[in-house]
Short mmCIF file of C-alpha atoms and ligand atoms in Angstrom, two decimals:
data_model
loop_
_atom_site.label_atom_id
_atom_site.label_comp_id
_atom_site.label_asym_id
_atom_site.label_seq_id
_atom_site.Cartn_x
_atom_site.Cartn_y
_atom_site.Cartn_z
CA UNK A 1 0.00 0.00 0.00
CA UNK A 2 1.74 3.46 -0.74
CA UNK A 3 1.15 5.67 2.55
CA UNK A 4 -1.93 6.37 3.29
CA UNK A 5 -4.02 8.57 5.97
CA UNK A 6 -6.67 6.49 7.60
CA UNK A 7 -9.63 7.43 9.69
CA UNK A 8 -10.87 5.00 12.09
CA UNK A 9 -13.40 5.78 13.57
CA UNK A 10 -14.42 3.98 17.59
CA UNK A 11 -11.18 2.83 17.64
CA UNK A 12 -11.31 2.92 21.73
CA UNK A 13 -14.38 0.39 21.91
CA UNK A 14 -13.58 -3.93 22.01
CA UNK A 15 -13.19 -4.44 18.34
CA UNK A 16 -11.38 -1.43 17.13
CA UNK A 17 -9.03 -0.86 20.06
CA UNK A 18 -7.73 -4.98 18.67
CA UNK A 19 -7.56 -3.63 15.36
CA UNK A 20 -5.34 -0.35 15.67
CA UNK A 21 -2.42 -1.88 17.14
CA UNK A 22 -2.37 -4.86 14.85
CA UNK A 23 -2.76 -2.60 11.57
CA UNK A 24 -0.23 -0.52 12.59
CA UNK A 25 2.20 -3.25 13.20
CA UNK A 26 1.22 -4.97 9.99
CA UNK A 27 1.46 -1.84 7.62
CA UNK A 28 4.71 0.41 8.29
CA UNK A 29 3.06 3.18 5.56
CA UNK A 30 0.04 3.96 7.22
CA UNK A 31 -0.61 6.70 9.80
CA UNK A 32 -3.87 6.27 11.66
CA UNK A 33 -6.29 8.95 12.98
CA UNK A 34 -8.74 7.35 15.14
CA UNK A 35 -11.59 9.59 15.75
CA UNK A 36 -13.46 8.25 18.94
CA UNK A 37 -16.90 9.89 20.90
CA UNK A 38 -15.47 7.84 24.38
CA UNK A 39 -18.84 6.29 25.25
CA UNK A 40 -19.14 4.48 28.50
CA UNK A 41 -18.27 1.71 25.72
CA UNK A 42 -14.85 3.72 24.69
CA UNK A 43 -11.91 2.49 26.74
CA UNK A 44 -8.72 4.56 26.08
CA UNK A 45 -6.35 2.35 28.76
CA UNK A 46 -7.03 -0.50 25.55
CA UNK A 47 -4.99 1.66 23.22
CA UNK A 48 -1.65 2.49 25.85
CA UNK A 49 0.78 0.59 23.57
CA UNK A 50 0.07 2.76 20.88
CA UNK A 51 -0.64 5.93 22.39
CA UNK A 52 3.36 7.18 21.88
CA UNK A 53 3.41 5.78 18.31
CA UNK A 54 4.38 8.53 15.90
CA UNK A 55 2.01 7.10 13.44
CA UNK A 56 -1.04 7.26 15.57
CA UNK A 57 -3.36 10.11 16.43
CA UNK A 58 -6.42 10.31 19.06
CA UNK A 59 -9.06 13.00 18.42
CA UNK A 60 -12.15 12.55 20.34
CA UNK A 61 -14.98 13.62 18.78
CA UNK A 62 -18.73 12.23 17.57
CA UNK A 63 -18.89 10.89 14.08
CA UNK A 64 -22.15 12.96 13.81
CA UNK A 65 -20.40 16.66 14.29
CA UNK A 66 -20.41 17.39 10.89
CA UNK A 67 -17.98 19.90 11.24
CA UNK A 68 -15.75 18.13 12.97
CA UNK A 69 -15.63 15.04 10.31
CA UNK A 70 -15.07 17.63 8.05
CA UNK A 71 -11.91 19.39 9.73
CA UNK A 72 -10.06 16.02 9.90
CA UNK A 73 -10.72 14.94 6.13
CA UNK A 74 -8.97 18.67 5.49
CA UNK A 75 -6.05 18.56 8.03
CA UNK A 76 -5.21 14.65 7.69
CA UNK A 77 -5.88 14.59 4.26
CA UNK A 78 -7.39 11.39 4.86
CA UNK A 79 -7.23 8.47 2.48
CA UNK A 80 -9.40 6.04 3.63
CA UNK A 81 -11.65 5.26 6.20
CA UNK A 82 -12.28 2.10 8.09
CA UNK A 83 -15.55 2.58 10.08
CA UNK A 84 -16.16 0.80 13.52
CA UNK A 85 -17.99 3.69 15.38
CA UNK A 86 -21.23 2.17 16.91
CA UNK A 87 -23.72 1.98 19.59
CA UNK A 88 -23.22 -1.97 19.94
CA UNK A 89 -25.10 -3.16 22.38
CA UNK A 90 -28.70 -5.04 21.81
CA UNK A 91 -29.60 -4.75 25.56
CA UNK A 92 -29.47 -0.98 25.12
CA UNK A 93 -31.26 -0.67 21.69
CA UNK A 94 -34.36 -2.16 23.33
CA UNK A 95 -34.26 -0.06 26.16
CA UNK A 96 -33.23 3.15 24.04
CA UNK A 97 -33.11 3.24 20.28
CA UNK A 98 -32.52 6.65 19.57
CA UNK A 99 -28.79 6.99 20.21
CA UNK A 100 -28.23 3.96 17.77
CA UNK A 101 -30.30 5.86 15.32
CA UNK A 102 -27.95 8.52 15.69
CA UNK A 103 -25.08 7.27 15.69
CA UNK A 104 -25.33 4.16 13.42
CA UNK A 105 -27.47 5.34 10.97
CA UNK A 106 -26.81 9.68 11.11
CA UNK A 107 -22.96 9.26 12.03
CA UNK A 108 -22.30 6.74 8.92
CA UNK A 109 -24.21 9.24 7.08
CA UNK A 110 -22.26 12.10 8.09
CA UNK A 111 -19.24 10.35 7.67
CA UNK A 112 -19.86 8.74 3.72
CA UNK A 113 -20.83 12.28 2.94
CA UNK A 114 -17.22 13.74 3.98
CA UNK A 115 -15.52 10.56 2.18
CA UNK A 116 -17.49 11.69 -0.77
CA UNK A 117 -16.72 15.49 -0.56
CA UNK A 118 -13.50 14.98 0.22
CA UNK A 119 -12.35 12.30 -2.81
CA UNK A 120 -14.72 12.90 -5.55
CA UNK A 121 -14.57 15.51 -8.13
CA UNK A 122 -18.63 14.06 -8.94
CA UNK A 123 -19.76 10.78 -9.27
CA UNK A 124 -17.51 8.11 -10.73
CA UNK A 125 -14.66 10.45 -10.51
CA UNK A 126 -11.76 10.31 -8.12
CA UNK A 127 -10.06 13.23 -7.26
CA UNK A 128 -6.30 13.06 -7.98
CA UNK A 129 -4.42 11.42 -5.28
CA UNK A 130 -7.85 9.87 -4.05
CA UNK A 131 -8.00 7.43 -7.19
CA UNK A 132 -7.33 4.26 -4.42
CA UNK A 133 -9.55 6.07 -1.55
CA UNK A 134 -11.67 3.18 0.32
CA UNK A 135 -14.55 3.25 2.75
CA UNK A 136 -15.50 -0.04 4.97
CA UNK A 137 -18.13 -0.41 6.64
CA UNK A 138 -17.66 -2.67 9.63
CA UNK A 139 -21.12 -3.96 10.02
CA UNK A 140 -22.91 -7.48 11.71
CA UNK A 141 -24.63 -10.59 10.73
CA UNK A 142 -27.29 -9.45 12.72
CA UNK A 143 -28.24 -7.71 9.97
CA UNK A 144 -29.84 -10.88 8.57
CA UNK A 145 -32.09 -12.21 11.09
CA UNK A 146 -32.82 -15.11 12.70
CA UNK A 147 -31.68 -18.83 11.35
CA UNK A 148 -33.85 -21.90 12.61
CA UNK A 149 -31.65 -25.01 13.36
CA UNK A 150 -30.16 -25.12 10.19
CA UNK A 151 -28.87 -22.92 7.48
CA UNK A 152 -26.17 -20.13 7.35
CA UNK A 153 -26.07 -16.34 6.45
CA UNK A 154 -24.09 -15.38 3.35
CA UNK A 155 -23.66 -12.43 1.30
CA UNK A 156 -26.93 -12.93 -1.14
CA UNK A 157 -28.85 -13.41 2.01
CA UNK A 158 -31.78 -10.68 2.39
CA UNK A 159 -31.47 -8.55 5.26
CA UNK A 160 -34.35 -9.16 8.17
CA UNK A 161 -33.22 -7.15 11.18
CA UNK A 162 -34.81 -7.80 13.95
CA UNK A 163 -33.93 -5.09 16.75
CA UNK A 164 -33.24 -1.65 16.92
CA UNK A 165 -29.32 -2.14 17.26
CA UNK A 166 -29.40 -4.70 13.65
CA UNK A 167 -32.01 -2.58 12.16
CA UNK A 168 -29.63 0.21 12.29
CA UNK A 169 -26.86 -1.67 11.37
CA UNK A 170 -28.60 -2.62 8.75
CA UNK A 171 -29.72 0.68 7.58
CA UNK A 172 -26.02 1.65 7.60
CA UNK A 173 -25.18 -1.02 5.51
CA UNK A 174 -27.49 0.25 2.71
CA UNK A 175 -26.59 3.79 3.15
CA UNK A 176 -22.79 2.59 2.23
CA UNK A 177 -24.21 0.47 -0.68
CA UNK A 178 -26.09 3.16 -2.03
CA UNK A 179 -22.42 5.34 -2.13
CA UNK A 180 -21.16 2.92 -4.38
CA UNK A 181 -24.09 2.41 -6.69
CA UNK A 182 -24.93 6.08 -6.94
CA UNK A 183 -21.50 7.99 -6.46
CA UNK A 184 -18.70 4.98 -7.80
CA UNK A 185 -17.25 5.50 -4.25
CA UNK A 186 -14.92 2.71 -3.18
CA UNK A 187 -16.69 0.92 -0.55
CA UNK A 188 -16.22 -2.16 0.92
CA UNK A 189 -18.86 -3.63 3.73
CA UNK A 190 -17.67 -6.62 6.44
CA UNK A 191 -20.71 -8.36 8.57
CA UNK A 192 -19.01 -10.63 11.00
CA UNK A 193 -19.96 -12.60 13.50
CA UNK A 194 -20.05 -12.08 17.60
CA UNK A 195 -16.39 -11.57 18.28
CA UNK A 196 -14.75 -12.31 21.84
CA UNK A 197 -11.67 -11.60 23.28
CA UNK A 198 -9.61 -9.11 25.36
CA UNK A 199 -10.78 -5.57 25.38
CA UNK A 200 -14.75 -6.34 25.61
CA UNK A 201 -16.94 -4.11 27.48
CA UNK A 202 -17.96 -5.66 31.04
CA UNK A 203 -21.71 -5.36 29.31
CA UNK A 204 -21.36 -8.17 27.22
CA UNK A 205 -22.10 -11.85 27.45
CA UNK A 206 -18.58 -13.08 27.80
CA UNK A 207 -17.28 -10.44 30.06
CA UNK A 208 -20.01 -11.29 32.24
CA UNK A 209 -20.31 -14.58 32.68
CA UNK A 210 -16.10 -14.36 34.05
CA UNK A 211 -17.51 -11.04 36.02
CA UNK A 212 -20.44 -12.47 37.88
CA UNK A 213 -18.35 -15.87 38.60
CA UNK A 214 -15.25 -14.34 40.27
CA UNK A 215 -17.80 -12.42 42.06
CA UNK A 216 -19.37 -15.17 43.79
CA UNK A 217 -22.95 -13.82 41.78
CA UNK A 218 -25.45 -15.91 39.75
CA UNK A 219 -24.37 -15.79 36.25
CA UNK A 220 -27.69 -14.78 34.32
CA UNK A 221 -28.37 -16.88 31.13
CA UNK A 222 -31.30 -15.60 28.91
CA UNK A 223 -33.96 -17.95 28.53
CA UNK A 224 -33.76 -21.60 28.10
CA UNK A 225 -30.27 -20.49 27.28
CA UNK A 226 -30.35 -22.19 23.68
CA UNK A 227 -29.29 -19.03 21.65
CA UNK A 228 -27.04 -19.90 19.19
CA UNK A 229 -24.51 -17.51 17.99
CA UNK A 230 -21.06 -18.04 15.82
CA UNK A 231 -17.70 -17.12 17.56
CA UNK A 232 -14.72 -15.62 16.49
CA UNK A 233 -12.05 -14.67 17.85
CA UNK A 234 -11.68 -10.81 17.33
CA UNK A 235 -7.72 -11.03 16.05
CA UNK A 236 -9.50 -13.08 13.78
CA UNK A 237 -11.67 -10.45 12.37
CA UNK A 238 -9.20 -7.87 12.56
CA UNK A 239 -7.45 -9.80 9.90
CA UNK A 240 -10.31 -10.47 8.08
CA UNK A 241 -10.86 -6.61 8.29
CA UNK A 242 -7.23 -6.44 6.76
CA UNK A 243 -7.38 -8.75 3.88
CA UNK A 244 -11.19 -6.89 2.80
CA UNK A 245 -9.66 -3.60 2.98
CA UNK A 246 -6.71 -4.34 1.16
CA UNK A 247 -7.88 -6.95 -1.05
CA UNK A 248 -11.41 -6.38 -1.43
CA UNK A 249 -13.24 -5.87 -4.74
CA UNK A 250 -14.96 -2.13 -4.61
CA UNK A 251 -18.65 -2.70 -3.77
CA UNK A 252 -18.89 -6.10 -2.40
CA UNK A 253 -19.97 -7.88 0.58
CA UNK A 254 -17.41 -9.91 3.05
CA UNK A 255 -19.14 -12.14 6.05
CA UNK A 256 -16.56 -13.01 8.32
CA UNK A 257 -17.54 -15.96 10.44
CA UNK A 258 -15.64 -18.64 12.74
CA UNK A 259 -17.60 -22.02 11.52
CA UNK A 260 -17.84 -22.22 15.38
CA UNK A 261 -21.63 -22.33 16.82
CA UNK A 262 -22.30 -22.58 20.29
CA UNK A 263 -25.43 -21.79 22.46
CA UNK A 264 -25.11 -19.32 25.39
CA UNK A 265 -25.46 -22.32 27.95
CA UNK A 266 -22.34 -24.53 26.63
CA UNK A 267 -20.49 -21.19 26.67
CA UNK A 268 -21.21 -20.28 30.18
CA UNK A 269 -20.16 -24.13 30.99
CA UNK A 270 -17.52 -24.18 29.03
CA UNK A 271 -16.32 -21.02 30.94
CA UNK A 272 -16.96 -21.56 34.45
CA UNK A 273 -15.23 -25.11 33.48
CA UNK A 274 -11.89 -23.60 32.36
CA UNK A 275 -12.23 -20.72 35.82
CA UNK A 276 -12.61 -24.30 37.96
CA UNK A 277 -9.08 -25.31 36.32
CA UNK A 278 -7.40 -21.89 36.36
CA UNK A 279 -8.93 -19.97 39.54
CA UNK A 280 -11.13 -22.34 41.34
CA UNK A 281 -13.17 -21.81 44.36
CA UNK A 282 -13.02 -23.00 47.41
CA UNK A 283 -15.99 -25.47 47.70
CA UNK A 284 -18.06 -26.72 44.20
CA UNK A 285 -17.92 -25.49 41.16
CA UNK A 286 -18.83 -21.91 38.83
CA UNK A 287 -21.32 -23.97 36.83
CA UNK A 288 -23.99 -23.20 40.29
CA UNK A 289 -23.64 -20.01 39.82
CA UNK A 290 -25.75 -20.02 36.38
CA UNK A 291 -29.27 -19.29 36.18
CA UNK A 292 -31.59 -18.27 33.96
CA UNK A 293 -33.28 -14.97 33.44
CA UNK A 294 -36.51 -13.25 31.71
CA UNK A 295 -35.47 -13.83 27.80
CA UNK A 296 -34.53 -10.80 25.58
CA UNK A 297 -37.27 -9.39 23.38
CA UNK A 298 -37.29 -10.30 20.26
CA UNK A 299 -34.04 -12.45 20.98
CA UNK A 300 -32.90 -13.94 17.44
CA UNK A 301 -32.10 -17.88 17.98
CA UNK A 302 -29.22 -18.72 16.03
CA UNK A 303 -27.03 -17.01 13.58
CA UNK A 304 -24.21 -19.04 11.72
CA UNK A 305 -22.21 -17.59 8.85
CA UNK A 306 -20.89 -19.27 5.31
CA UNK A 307 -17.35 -17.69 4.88
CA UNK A 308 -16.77 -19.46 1.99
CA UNK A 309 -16.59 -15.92 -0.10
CA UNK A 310 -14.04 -14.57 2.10
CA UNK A 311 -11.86 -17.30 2.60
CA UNK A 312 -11.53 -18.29 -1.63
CA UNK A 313 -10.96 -14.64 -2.82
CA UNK A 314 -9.15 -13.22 -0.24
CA UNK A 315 -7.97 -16.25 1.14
CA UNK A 316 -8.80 -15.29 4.95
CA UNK A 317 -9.23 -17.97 7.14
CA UNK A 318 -9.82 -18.15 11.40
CA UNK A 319 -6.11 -18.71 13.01
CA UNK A 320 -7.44 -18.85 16.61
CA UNK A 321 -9.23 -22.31 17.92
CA UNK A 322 -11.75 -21.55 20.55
CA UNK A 323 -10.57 -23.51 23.42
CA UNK A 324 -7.23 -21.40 22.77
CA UNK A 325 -9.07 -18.12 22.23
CA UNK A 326 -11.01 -18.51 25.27
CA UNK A 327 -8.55 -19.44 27.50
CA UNK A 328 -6.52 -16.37 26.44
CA UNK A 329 -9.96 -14.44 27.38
CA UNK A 330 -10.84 -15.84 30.23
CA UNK A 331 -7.02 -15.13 31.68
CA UNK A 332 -7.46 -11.58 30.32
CA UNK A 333 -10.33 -10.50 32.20
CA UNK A 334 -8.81 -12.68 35.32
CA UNK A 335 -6.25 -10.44 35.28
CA UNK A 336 -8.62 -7.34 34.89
CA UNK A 337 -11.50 -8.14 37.18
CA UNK A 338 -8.73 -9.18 40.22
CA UNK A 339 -7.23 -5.59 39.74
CA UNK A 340 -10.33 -3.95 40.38
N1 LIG B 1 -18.63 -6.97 19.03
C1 LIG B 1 -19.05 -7.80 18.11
O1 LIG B 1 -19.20 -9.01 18.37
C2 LIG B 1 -19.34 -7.32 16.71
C3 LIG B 1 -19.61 -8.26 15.72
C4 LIG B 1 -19.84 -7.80 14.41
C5 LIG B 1 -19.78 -6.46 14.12
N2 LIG B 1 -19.53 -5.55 15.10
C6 LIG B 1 -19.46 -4.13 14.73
O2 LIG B 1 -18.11 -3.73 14.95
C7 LIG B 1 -18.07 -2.36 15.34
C8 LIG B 1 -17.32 -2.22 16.64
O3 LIG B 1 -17.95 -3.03 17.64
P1 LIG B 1 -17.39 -3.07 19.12
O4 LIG B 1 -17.86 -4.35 19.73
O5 LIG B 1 -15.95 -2.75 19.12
O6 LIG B 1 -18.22 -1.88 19.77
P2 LIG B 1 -17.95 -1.09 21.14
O7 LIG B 1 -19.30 -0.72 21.64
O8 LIG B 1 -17.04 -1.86 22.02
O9 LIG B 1 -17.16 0.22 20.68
C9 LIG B 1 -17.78 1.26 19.98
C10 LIG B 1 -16.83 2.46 19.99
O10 LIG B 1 -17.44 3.49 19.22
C11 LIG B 1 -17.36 4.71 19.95
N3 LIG B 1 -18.50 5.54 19.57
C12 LIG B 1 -19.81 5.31 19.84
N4 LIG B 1 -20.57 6.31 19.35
C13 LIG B 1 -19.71 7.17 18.76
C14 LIG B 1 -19.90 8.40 18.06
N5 LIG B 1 -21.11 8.93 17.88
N6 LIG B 1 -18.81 9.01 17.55
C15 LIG B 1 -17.57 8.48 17.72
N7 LIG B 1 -17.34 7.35 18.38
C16 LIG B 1 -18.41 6.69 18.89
C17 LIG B 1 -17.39 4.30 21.42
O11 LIG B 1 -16.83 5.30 22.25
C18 LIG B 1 -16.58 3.02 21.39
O12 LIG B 1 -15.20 3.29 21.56
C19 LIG B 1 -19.53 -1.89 15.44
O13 LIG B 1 -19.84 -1.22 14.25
C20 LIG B 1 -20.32 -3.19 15.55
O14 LIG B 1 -21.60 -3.05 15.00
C21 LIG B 1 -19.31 -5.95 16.39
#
């Protein structure tokens, strides 16, 4: 890649504050500007390694300020963008929408409209030095629905969102389309799968199960705890963010998925199994602390993701097994949760 100026945007939430310091370690040319609201979800202690490195720039600031978006395409002269910047969390959709709206939906607006400004002469033509100029999306297979007990998501697979967190994803996703179809901009879109790992707010499922164990608290399952989601580990998706944004054909579709389904009650077992080895408790085992709570609304019951596309053209495939990846997890928030 010659050097380039890249914008990432919520690079101090789970999945972007992974990503910076591999991409800067695996491109030399690149300088990164990672533009970052700080949420309750934004954690800046994630990005400490990196903070010094001369290639590496922290501007806080909300995707939606117009002005602000604007004033860092100008100064950076930025090159590309690689979008993570999200409300994330289902939980909080249901219980208040309208910041997702915002953010998801108004942000990647606000943000695809300075990509455009900023690289295109008009449509279907690049402004000089803005010829290679990308946009990705970094979007969900939520987007997609709800599977029964067999099936996967791929890219030709219609969109069905079914809460106010996919649903906005999902109107994203189209937003970024539409740039590419109308416009010729250079877009790429990624929909992975639920990603685990270090860095992960305390909100979600994995951080809390390990939370509420150490604790000594009942670990709350949804429902019958059958859920079925697809795990990857998120250095896994970080380089399947790499290969789409360097590889990937303008305009098309990745899923990024680990071929690796588990329902929320094996994964709580499987957990409080591997605490019992590392960190166990005096008398019995984690596994009594798990019960089960009120279900979400509108909770989706399995997603599961063909990668085929992703791992033939780009050649991407998942490096981390999960009994590896989650023992790496569970020792990272270990080592967290006993500091606090
Ligand atoms: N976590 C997953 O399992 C998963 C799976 C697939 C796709 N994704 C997508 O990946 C992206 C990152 O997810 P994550 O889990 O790292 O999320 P996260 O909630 O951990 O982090 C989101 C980051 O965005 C920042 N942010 C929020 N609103 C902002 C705004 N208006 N302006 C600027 N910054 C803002 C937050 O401060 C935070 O640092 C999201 O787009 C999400 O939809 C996540």
């Amino acid at each position: 890649m010659p050097k380039r100026n890249i914008l990432i945007t919520g690079g101090a939430g789970f999945i972007g504050s992974n990503f910076i310091p591999f991409f800067l370690e695996q491109h030399q040319d690149i300088f990164i500007i990672n533009l970052d609201k700080l949420t309750y979800a934004g954690n800046l202690q994630h990005l400490e390694d990196v903070k010094n490195n001369e290639r590496y720039k922290f501007v806080q600031g909300d995707i939606c300020d117009v002005d602000l978006v604007k004033s860092i395409f100008i100064e950076y002269q930025i090159s590309d963008v690689i979008h993570f910047a999200a409300e994330s969390h289902v939980d909080n959709s249901i219980e208040g929408p309208e910041a997702f709206i915002k953010t998801n939906i108004n942000g990647t607006f606000t943000l695809i409209e300075a990509a455009r400004k900023h690289w295109l002469i008009e449509a279907n033509s690049p402004k000089q030095g803005f010829e290679m100029s990308r946009f990705h999306h970094i979007s969900t297979d939520e987007v997609y629905g709800s599977l029964g007990e067999s099936g996967f998501f791929d890219e030709n697979t219609p969109y069905a969102p079914n809460s106010p967190y996919s649903a906005s994803k999902a109107s994203s996703d189209f937003l970024v389309r539409s740039y590419f179809h109308t416009y010729g901009l250079n877009v790429v879109t990624s929909n992975c799968s639920n990603n685990y790992g270090p860095k992960q707010h305390d909100e979600k499922l994995i951080p809390t199960i390990i939370r509420k164990a150490l604790a000594g608290e009942d670990i709350p399952i949804y429902g019958d705890g059958k859920n079925v989601r697809d795990w990857l580990y998120v250095l896994d998706h970080c380089m399947g963010i790499d290969v789409a944004f360097t590889k990937g054909k303008a305009g098309e579709t990745y899923v990024i998925g680990g071929d690796n389904e588990h329902n929320n009650i094996s994964i709580a077992k499987t957990i409080c199994t591997i605490l019992d080895q590392v960190h166990p408790k005096e008398n019995g085992s984690y596994t009594e602390q798990i019960t089960f709570v009120k279900d979400r609304l509108g909770h989706d019951f399995r997603y599961a993701i063909d990668a085929h596309k992703i791992k033939t053209e780009l050649g991407w495939k998942p490096q981390f097994n999960f009994d590896a990846g989650l023992k790496k997890t569970v020792s990272w928030y270990l080592s967290k949760y006993q500091k606090s």
